[in-house]
Coordinates of C-alpha atoms in Angstrom, one line a residue:
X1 CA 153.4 33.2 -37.5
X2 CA 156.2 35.5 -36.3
X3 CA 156.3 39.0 -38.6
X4 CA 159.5 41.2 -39.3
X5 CA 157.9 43.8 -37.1
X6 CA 158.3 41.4 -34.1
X7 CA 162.0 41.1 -34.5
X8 CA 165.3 43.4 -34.5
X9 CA 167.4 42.6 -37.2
X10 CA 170.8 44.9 -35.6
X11 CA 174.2 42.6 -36.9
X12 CA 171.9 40.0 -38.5
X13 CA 171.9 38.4 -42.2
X14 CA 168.5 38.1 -43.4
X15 CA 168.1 36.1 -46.4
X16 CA 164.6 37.1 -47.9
X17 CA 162.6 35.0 -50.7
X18 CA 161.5 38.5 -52.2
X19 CA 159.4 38.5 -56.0
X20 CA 161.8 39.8 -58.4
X21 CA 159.6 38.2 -61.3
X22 CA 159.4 41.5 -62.9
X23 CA 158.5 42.6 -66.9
X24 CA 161.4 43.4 -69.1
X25 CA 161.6 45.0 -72.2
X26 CA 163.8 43.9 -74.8
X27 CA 166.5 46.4 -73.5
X28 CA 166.4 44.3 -70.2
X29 CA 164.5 47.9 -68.6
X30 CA 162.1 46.7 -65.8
X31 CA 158.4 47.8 -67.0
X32 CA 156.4 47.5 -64.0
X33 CA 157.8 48.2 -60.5
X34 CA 154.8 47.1 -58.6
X35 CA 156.5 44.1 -57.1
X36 CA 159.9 46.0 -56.1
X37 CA 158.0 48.6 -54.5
X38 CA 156.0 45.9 -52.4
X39 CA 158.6 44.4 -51.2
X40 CA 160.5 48.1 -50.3
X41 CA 159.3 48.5 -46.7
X42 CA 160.3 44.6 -45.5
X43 CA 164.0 45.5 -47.0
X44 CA 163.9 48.8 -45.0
X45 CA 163.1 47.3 -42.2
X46 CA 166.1 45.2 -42.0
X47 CA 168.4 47.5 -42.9
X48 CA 167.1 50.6 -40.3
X49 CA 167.5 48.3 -37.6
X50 CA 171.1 47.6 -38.7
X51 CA 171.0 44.6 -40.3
X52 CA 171.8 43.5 -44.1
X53 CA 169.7 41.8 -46.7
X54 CA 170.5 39.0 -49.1
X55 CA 167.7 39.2 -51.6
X56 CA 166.7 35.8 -53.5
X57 CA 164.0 35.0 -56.1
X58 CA 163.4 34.0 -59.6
X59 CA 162.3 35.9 -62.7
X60 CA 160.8 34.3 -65.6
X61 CA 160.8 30.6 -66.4
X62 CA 164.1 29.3 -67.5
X63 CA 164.4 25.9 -69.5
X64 CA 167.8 24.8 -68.4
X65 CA 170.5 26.6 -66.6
X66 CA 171.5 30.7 -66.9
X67 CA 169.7 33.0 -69.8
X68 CA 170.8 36.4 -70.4
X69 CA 166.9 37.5 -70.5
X70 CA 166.1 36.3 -67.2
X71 CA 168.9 37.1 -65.2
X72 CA 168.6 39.4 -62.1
X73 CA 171.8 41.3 -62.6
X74 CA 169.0 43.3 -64.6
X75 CA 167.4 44.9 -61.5
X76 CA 170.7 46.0 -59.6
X77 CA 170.8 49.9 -61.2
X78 CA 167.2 50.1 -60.0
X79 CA 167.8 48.4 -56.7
X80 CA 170.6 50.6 -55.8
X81 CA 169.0 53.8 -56.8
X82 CA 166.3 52.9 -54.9
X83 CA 167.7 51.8 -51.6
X84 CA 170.7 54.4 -52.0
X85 CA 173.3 51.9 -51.7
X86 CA 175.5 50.0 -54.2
X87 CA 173.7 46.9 -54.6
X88 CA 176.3 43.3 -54.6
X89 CA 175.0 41.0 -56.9
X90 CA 176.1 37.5 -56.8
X91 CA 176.1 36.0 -60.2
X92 CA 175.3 32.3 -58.6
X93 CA 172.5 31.9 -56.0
X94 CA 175.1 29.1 -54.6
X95 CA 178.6 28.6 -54.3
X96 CA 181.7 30.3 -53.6
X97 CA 180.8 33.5 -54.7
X98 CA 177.7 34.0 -52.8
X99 CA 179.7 32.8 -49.6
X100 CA 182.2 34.9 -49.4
X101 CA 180.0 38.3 -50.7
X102 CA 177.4 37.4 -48.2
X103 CA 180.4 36.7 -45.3
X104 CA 181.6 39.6 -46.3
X105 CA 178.1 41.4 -46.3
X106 CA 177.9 44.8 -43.7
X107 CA 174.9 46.0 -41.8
X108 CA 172.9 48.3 -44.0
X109 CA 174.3 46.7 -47.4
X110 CA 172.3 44.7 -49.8
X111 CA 173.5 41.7 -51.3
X112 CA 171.2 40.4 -54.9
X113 CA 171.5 36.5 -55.5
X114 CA 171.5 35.1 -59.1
X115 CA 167.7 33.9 -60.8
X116 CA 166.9 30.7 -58.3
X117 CA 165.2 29.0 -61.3
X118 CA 168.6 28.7 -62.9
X119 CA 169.0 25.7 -60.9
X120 CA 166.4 22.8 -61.3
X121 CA 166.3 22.0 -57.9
X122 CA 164.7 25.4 -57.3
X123 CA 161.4 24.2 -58.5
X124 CA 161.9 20.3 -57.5
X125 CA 162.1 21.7 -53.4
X126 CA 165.1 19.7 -53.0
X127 CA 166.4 20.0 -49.6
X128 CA 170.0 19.9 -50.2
X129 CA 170.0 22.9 -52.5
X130 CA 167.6 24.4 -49.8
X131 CA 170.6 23.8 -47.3
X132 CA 173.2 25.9 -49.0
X133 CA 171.2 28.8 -49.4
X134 CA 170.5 28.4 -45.4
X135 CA 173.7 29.0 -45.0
X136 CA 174.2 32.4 -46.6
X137 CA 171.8 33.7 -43.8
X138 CA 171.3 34.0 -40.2
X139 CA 167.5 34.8 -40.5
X140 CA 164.6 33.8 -43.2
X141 CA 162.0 36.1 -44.4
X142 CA 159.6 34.8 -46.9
X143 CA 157.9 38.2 -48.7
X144 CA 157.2 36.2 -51.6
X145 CA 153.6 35.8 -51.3
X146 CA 153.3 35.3 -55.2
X147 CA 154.8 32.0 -54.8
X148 CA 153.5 30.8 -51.6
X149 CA 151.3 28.5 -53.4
X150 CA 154.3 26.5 -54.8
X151 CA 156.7 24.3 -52.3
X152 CA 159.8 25.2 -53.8
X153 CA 163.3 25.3 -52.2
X154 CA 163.4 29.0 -51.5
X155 CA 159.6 29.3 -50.6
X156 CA 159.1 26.3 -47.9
X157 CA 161.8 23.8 -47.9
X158 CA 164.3 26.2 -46.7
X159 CA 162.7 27.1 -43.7
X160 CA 163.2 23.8 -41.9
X161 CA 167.1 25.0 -41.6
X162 CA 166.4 28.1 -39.3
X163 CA 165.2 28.9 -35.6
X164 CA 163.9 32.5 -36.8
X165 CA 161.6 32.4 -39.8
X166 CA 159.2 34.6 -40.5
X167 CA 156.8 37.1 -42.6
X168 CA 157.5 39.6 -44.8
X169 CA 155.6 43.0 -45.3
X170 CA 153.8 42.3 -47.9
X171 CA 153.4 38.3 -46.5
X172 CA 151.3 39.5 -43.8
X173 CA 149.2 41.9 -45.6
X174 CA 148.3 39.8 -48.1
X175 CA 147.4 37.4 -45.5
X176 CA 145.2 39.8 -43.8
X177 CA 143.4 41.2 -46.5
X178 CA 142.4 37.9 -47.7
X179 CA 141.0 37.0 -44.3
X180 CA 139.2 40.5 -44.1
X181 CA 137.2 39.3 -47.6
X182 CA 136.6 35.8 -46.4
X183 CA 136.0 36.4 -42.8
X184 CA 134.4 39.3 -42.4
X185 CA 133.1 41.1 -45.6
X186 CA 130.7 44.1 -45.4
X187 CA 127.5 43.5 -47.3
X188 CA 126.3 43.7 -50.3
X189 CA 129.5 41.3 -51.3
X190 CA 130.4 41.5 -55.2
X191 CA 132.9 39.3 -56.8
X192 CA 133.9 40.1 -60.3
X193 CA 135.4 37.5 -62.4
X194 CA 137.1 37.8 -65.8
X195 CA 139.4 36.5 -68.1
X196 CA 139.7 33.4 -70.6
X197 CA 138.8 30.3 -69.0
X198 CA 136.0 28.9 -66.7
X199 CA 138.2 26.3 -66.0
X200 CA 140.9 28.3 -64.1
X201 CA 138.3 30.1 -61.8
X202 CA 135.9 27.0 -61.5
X203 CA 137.1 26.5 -57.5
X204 CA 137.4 30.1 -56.6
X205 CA 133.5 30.3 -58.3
X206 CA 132.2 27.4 -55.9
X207 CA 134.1 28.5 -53.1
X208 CA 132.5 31.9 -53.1
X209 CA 128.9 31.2 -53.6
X210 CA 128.6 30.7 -50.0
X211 CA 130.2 34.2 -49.2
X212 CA 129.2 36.3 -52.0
X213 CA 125.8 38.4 -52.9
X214 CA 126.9 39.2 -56.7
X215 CA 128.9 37.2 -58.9
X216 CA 129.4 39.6 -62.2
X217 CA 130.8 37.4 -65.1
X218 CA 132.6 39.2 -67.8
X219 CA 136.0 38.3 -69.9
X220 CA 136.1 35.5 -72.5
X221 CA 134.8 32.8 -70.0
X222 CA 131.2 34.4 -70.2
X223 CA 130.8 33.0 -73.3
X224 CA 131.0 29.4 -72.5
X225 CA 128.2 30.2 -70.5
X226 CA 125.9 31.5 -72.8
X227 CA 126.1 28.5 -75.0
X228 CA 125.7 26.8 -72.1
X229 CA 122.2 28.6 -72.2
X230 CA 121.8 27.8 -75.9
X231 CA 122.6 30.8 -77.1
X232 CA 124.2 32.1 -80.4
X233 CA 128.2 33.4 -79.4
X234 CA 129.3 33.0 -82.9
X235 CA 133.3 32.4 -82.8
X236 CA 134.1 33.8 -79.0
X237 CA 136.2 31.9 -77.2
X238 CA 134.1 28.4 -75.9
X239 CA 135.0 25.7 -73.1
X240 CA 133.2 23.3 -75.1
X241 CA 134.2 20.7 -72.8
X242 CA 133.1 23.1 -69.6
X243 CA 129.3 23.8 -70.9
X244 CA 127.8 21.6 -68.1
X245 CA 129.6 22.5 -65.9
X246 CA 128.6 26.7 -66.9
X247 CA 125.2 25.1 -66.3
X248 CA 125.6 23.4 -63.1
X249 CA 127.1 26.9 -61.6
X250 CA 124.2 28.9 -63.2
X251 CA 122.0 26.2 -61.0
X252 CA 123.9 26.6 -57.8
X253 CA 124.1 30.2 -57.5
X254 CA 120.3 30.2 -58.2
X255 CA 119.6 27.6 -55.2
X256 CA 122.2 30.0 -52.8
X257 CA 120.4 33.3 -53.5
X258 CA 123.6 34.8 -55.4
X259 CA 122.7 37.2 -58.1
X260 CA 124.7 36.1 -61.0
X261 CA 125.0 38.8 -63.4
X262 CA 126.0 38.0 -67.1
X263 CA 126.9 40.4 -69.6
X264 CA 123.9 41.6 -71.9
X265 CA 125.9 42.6 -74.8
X266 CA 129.6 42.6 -76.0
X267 CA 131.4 44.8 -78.6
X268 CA 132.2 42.4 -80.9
X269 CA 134.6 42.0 -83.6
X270 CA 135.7 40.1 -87.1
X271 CA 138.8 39.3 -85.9
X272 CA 141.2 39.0 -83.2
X273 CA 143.1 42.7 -83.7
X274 CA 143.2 46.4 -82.3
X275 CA 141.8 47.0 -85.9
X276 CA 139.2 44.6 -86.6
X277 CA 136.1 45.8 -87.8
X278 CA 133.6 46.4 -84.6
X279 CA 129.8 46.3 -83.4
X280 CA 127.6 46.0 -80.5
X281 CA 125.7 42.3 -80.0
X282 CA 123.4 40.7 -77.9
X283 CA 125.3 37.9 -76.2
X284 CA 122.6 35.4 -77.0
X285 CA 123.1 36.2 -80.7
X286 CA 126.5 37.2 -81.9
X287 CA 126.6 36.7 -85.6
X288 CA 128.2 33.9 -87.3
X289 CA 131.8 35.0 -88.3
X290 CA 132.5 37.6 -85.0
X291 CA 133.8 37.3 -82.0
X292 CA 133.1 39.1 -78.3
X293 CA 136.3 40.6 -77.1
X294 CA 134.8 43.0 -74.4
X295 CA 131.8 43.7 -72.4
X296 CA 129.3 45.6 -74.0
X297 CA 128.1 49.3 -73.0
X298 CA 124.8 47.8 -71.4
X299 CA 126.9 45.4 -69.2
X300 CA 129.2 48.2 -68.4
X301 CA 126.3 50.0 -66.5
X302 CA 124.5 47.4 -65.4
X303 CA 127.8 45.7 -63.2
X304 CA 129.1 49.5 -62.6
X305 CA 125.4 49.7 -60.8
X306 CA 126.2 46.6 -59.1
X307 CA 130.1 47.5 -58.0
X308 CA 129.1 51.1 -56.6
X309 CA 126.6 49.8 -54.0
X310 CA 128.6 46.7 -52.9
X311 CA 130.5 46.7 -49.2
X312 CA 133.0 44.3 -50.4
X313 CA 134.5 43.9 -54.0
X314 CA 136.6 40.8 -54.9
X315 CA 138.0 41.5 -58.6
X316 CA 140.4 38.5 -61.0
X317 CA 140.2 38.8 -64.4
X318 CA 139.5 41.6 -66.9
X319 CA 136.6 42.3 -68.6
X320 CA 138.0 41.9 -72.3
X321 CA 141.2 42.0 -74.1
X322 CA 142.2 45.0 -72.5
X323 CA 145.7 44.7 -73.8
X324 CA 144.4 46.4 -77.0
X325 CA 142.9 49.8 -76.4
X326 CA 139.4 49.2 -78.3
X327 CA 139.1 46.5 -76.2
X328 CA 139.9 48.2 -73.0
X329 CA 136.8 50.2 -72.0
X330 CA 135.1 47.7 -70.6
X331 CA 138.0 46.5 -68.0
X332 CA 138.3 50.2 -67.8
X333 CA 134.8 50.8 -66.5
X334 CA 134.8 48.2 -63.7
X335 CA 138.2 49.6 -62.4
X336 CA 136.2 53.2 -62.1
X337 CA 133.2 51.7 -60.9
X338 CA 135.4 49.8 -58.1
X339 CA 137.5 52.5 -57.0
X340 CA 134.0 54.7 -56.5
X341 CA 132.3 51.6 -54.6
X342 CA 135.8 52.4 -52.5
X343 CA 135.4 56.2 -52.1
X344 CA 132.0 55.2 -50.6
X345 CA 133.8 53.3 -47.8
X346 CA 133.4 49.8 -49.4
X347 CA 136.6 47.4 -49.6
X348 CA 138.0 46.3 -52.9
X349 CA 140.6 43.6 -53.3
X350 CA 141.7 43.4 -57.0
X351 CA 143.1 39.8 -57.6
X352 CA 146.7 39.9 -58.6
X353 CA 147.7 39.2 -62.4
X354 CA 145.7 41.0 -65.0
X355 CA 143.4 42.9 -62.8
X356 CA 146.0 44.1 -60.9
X357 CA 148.5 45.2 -64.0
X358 CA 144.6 47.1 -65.5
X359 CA 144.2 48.8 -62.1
X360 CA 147.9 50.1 -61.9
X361 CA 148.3 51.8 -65.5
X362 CA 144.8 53.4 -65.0
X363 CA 146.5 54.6 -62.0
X364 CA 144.2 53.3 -59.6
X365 CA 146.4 51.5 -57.3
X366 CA 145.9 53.5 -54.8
X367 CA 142.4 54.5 -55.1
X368 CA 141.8 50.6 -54.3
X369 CA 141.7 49.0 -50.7
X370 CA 144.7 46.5 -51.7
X371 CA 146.2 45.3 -55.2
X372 CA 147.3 41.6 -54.6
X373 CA 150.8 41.0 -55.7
X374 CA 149.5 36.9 -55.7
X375 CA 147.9 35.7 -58.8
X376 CA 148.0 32.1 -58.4
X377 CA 148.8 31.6 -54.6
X378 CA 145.7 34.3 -53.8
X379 CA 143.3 32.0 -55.9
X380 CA 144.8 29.3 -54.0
X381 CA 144.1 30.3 -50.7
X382 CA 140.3 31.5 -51.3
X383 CA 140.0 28.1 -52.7
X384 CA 140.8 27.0 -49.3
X385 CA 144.3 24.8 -50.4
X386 CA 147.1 25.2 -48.2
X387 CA 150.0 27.3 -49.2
X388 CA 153.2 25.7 -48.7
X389 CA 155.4 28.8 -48.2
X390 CA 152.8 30.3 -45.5
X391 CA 152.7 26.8 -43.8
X392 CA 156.3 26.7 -43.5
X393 CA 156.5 30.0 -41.1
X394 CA 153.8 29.3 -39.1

């Protein structure tokens, strides 16, 4: 796979699949600049060695055709403050417009295509749509590695059309850090999972019993398996349909020597607000009428213990609603407990999504080896499933 850093982009359109898909507020301000920032240095790159960039992704998930809420025109004041340059902005990814601005295109400028998804055929990978947007470019950089795991037109159809195709910045490192935790991972190796369901973390779970040492089990998921164990969870969030299947895990780590860790105790709560009424529970018998919505203090020390004498950490998924502050203390505590386990010299790799956006306002994103910008694609790949938008550049 050919990188930017292999190639001089002097008098050359690169069109680059970039990951716009970015948080707005209601006043269409971006909330969260991790994935601009990400994708900064491949952009540089382009432009210091005199070339241009034609930026193109989507941003939310449009139902049909142009919204006002997920439009990209959104992001220009921030992309031309940042880069020091008026940003163009296309207001169609295809069509007249975008030829003649991108034609017209000089090294060093920056040229931002309409929201892909406003076109159907973004998401169907259809070749002819594909084929224009070729067209707009000399070069293709993929940087997108969010949405590597999908075989969309911009992502892996379109690089069929050109002789130079190649990784972005943040392509490559994401790449490598994967491989680093897969390949060759320091011992003890710990992976956290959290969030709702067993069922979206099933694969990821089986894959990395052969590779892993710890598997600490937090989030809403862990209490599908402690009724799994026959235990009392009250009304916490339950796979009923994924109980065996909590069982048959429980079994396998046991038969591969992993140490899976569940949480003793959860703070619990009498309903599902900021403000509900709170206590501390056993997680074999939360009362009838309450609900776990975050690891308990015992579980906090216990997988802290755990984190801060691992070699490699592999973190997706909080530890409880950590979107409402009394239910935050337990996400919070893992994040501390990693980034120590870091200072140490071990390597942590927090798993895109949630993990990543509860590392970054704690402002640990850079007290961490590497914050995935890949939710999806990254559980994809450590699942072993091929990536379609990697694929297509190697």
């Amino acid at each position: 796979m050919k990188t930017v850093d292999s190639f001089n982009f002097k008098n050359k359109k690169a069109l680059v699949r970039v990951d716009f898909n970015v948080p707005l507020n209601d006043k269409y301000e971006i909330t969260d600049l991790t994935r601009i920032k990400a994708v900064e240095p491949t952009i540089r790159k382009i432009l210091n060695d005199g070339g241009s960039a034609i930026l193109m992704s989507h941003l939310g998930r449009p139902k049909s055709g142009p919204e006002e809420k997920f439009s990209l025109k959104h992001l220009v004041n921030e992309l031309s403050d940042r880069f020091g340059t008026m940003v163009k902005f296309a207001s169609d990814c295809i069509g007249e417009e975008s030829i003649k601005l991108s034609e017209a295109l000089k090294p060093g400028e920056i040229l931002l295509l309409e929201n892909l998804r406003f076109h159907a055929e973004e998401k169907k990978g259809d070749a002819g749509f594909a084929q224009k947007l070729a067209k707009l470019g000399d070069v293709y950089v993929n940087d997108a590695f969010g949405t590597a795991h999908r075989a969309h037109a911009s992502t892996s159809v379109i690089a069929q059309f050109f002789d130079d195709k190649m990784a972005g910045y943040v392509m490559e490192a994401e790449l490598a850090n994967v491989k680093k935790v897969l390949e060759r991972p320091k011992r003890p190796f710990t992976a956290i999972m959290g969030g709702v369901k067993i069922s979206d973390k099933i694969l990821i779970i089986e894959k990395m019993l052969d590779k892993i040492d710890n598997l600490l089990i937090g989030g809403g998921m862990s209490y599908t398996f402690f009724k799994a164990l026959g235990g009392n969870v009250g009304k916490s969030l339950v796979e009923e349909d994924k109980l065996e299947l909590a069982g048959m895990l429980i079994k396998k780590a046991k038969e591969k020597g992993v140490n899976l860790e569940l949480p003793i105790d959860s703070v619990i709560a009498d309903d599902f607000n900021n403000n509900a009424n709170t206590q501390i529970a056993k997680n074999f018998s939360i009362p009838d009428g309450w609900m776990g919505l975050d690891i308990g203090p015992e579980a906090r020390e216990v997988f802290s213990n755990i984190i801060r004498e691992s070699g490699t950490i592999l973190w997706n998924g909080p530890m409880g609603v950590f979107e409402m502050p009394n239910f935050a203390n337990g996400t919070s505590a893992i994040a501390k407990a990693v980034v120590e386990a870091t200072e140490k010299g071990g390597f942590s790799l927090i798993g895109g999504g949630d993990s990543a956006a509860a590392v970054n306002n704690l402002g640990y994103g850079n007290k961490v080896s590497y914050v995935s910008t890949g939710g999806g694609a990254l559980l994809e790949y450590m699942e072993g499933k091929e990536l379609p938008g990697v694929t297509a550049l190697e």
